Short mmCIF file of the C-alpha atoms (twelve columns), coordinates in Angstrom:
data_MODEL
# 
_entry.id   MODEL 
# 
loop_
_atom_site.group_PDB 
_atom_site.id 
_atom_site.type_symbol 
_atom_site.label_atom_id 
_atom_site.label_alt_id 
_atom_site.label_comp_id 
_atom_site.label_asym_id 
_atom_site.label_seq_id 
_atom_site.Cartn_x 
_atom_site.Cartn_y 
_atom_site.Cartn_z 
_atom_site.pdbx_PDB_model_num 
ATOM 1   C CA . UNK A 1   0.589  57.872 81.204 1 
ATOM 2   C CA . UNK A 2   -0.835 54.695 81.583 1 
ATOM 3   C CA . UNK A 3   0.652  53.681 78.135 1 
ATOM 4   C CA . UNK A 4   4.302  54.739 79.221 1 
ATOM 5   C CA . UNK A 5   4.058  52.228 82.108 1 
ATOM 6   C CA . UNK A 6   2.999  49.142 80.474 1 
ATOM 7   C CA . UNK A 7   5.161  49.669 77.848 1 
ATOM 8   C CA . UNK A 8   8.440  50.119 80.481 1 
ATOM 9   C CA . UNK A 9   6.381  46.873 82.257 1 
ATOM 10  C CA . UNK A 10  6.575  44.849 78.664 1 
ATOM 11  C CA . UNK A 11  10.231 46.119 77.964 1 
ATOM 12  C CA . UNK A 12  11.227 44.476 81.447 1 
ATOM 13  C CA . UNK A 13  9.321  41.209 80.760 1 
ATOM 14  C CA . UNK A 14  11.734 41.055 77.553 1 
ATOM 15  C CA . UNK A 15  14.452 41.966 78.760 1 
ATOM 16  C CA . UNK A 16  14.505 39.105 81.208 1 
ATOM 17  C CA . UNK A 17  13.319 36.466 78.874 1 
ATOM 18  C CA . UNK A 18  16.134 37.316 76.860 1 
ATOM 19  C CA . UNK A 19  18.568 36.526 79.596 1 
ATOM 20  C CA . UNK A 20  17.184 34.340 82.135 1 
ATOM 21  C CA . UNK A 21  20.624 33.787 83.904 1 
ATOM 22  C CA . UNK A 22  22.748 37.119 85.002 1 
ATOM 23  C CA . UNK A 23  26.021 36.101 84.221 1 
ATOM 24  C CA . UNK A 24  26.934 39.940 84.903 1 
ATOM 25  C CA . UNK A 25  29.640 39.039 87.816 1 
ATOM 26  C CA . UNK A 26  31.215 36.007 86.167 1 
ATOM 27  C CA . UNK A 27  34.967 36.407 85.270 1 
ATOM 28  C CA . UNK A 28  36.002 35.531 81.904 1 
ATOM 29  C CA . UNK A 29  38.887 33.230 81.344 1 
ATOM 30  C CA . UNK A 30  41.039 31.605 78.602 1 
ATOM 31  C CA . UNK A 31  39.801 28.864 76.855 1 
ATOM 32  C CA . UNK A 32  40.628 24.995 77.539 1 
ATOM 33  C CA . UNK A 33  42.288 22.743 74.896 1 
ATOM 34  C CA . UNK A 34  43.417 19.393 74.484 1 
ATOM 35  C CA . UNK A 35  44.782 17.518 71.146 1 
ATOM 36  C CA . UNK A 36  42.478 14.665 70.305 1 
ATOM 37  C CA . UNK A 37  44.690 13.050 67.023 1 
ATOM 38  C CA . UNK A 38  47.306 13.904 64.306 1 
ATOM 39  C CA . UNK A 39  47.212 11.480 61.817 1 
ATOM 40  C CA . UNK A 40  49.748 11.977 58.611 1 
ATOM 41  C CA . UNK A 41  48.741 11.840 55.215 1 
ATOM 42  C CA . UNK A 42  51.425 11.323 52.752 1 
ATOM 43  C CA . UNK A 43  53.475 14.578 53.390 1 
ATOM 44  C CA . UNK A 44  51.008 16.394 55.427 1 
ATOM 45  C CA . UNK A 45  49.455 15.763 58.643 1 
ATOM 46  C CA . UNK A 46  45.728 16.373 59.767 1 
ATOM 47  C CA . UNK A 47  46.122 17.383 63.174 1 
ATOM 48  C CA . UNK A 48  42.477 17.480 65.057 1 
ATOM 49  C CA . UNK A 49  41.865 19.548 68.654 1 
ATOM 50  C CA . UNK A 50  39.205 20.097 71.201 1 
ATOM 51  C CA . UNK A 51  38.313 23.434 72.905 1 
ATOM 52  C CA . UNK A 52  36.334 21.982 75.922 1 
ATOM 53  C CA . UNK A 53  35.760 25.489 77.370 1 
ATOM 54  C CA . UNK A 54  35.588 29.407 76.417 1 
ATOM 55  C CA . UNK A 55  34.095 30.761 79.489 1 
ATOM 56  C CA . UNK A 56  32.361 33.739 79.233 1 
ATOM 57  C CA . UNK A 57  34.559 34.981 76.178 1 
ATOM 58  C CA . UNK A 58  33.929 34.207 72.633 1 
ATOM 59  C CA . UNK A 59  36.543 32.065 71.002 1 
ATOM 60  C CA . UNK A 60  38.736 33.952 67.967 1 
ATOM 61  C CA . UNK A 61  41.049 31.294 67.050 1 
ATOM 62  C CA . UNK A 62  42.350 27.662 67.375 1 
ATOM 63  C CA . UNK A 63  45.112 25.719 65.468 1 
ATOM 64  C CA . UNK A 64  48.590 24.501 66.496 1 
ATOM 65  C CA . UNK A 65  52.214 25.445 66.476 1 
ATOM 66  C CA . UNK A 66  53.702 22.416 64.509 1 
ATOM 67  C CA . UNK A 67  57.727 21.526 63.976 1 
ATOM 68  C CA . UNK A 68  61.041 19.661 64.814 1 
ATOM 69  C CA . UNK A 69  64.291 20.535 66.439 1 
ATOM 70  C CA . UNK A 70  65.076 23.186 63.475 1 
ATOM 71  C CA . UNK A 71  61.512 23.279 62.332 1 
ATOM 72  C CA . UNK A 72  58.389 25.721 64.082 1 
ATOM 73  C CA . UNK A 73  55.396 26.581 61.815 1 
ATOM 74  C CA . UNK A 74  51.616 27.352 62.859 1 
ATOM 75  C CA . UNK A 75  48.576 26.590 61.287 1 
ATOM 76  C CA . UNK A 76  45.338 28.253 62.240 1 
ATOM 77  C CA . UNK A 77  41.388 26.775 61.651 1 
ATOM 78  C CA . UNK A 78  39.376 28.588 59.017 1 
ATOM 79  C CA . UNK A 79  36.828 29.167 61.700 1 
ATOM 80  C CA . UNK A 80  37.275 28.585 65.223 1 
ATOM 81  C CA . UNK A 81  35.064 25.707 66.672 1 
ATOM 82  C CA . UNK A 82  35.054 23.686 69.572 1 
ATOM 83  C CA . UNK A 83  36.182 20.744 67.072 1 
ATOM 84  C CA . UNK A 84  38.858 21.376 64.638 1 
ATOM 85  C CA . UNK A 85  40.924 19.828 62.567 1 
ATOM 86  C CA . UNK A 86  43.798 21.903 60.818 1 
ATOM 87  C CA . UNK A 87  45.862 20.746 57.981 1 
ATOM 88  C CA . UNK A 88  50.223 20.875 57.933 1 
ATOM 89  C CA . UNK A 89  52.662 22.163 55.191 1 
ATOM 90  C CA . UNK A 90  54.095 20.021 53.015 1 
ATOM 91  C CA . UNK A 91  57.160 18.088 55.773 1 
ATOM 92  C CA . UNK A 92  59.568 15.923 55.017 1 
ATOM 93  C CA . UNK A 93  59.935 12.502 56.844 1 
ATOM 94  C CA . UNK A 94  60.591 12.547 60.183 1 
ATOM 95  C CA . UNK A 95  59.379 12.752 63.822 1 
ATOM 96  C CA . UNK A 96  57.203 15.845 64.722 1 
ATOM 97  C CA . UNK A 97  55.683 17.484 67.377 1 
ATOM 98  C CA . UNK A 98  52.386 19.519 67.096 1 
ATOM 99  C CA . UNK A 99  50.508 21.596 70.341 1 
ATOM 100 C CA . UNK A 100 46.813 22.756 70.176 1 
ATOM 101 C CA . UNK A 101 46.180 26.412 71.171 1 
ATOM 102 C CA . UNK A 102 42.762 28.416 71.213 1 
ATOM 103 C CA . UNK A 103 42.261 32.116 72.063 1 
ATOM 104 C CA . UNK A 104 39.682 34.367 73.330 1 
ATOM 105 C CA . UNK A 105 39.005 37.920 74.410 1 
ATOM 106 C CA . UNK A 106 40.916 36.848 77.441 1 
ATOM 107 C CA . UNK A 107 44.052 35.218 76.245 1 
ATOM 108 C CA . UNK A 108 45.536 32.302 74.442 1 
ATOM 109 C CA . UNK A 109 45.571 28.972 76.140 1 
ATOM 110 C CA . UNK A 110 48.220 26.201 74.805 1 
ATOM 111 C CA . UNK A 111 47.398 21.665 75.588 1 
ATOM 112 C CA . UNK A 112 49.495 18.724 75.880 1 
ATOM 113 C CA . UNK A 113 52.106 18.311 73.070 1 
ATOM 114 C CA . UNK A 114 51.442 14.939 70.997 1 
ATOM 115 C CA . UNK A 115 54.016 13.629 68.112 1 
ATOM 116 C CA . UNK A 116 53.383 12.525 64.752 1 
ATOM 117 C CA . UNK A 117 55.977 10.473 62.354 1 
ATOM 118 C CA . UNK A 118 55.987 11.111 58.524 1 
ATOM 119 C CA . UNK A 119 57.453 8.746  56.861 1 
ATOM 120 C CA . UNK A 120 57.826 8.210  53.116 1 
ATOM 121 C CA . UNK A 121 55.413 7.204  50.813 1 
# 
């Protein structure tokens, strides 16, 4: 008997160790973004975003939605990170917009729209 309780006493102590702050009634809500550059590169542009929070839900995806007046493509990260930097299709010159978004169990969260020029090489 003896055995029985200081094995439920051990599983306890581990149990709490493991997760020293109950987060248990925190709500989870969409992530946080902002755009931090898009630079272009010849035809392309490297567009570069910031998830600056995820609370209490794992992040699944990041990227942006990309275009022009006629123009609306997406391009998503390879793996989602608080840091990212996503590369465009092939575009032909001209002025473009581009708008970070990030997504988690909760929803998907779109930032500020920045512009980018491509001009030719």
């Amino acid at each position: 008997m003896k055995h029985y309780i200081y094995t439920g006493m051990l599983a306890l102590v581990f149990s709490t160790a493991c997760n020293p702050t109950d987060r248990s009634n925190e709500q989870p809500f969409p992530p946080t973004i902002k755009p931090l550059s898009a630079v272009s590169d010849g035809w392309h542009a490297h567009l570069t975003g910031e998830v600056t929070s995820s609370p209490n839900s794992r992040l699944s995806a990041c990227g942006f939605k990309y275009g022009n007046d006629t123009l609306r493509l997406e391009t998503t990260a390879d793996i989602p990170e608080e840091v990212f930097t996503v590369l465009t299709d092939s575009l032909g010159a001209g002025r473009y917009y581009a708008v970070p978004f990030a997504r988690n169990g909760v929803g998907t969260s779109l930032g500020d729209t920045i512009y980018f020029q491509i001009n030719e090489p």
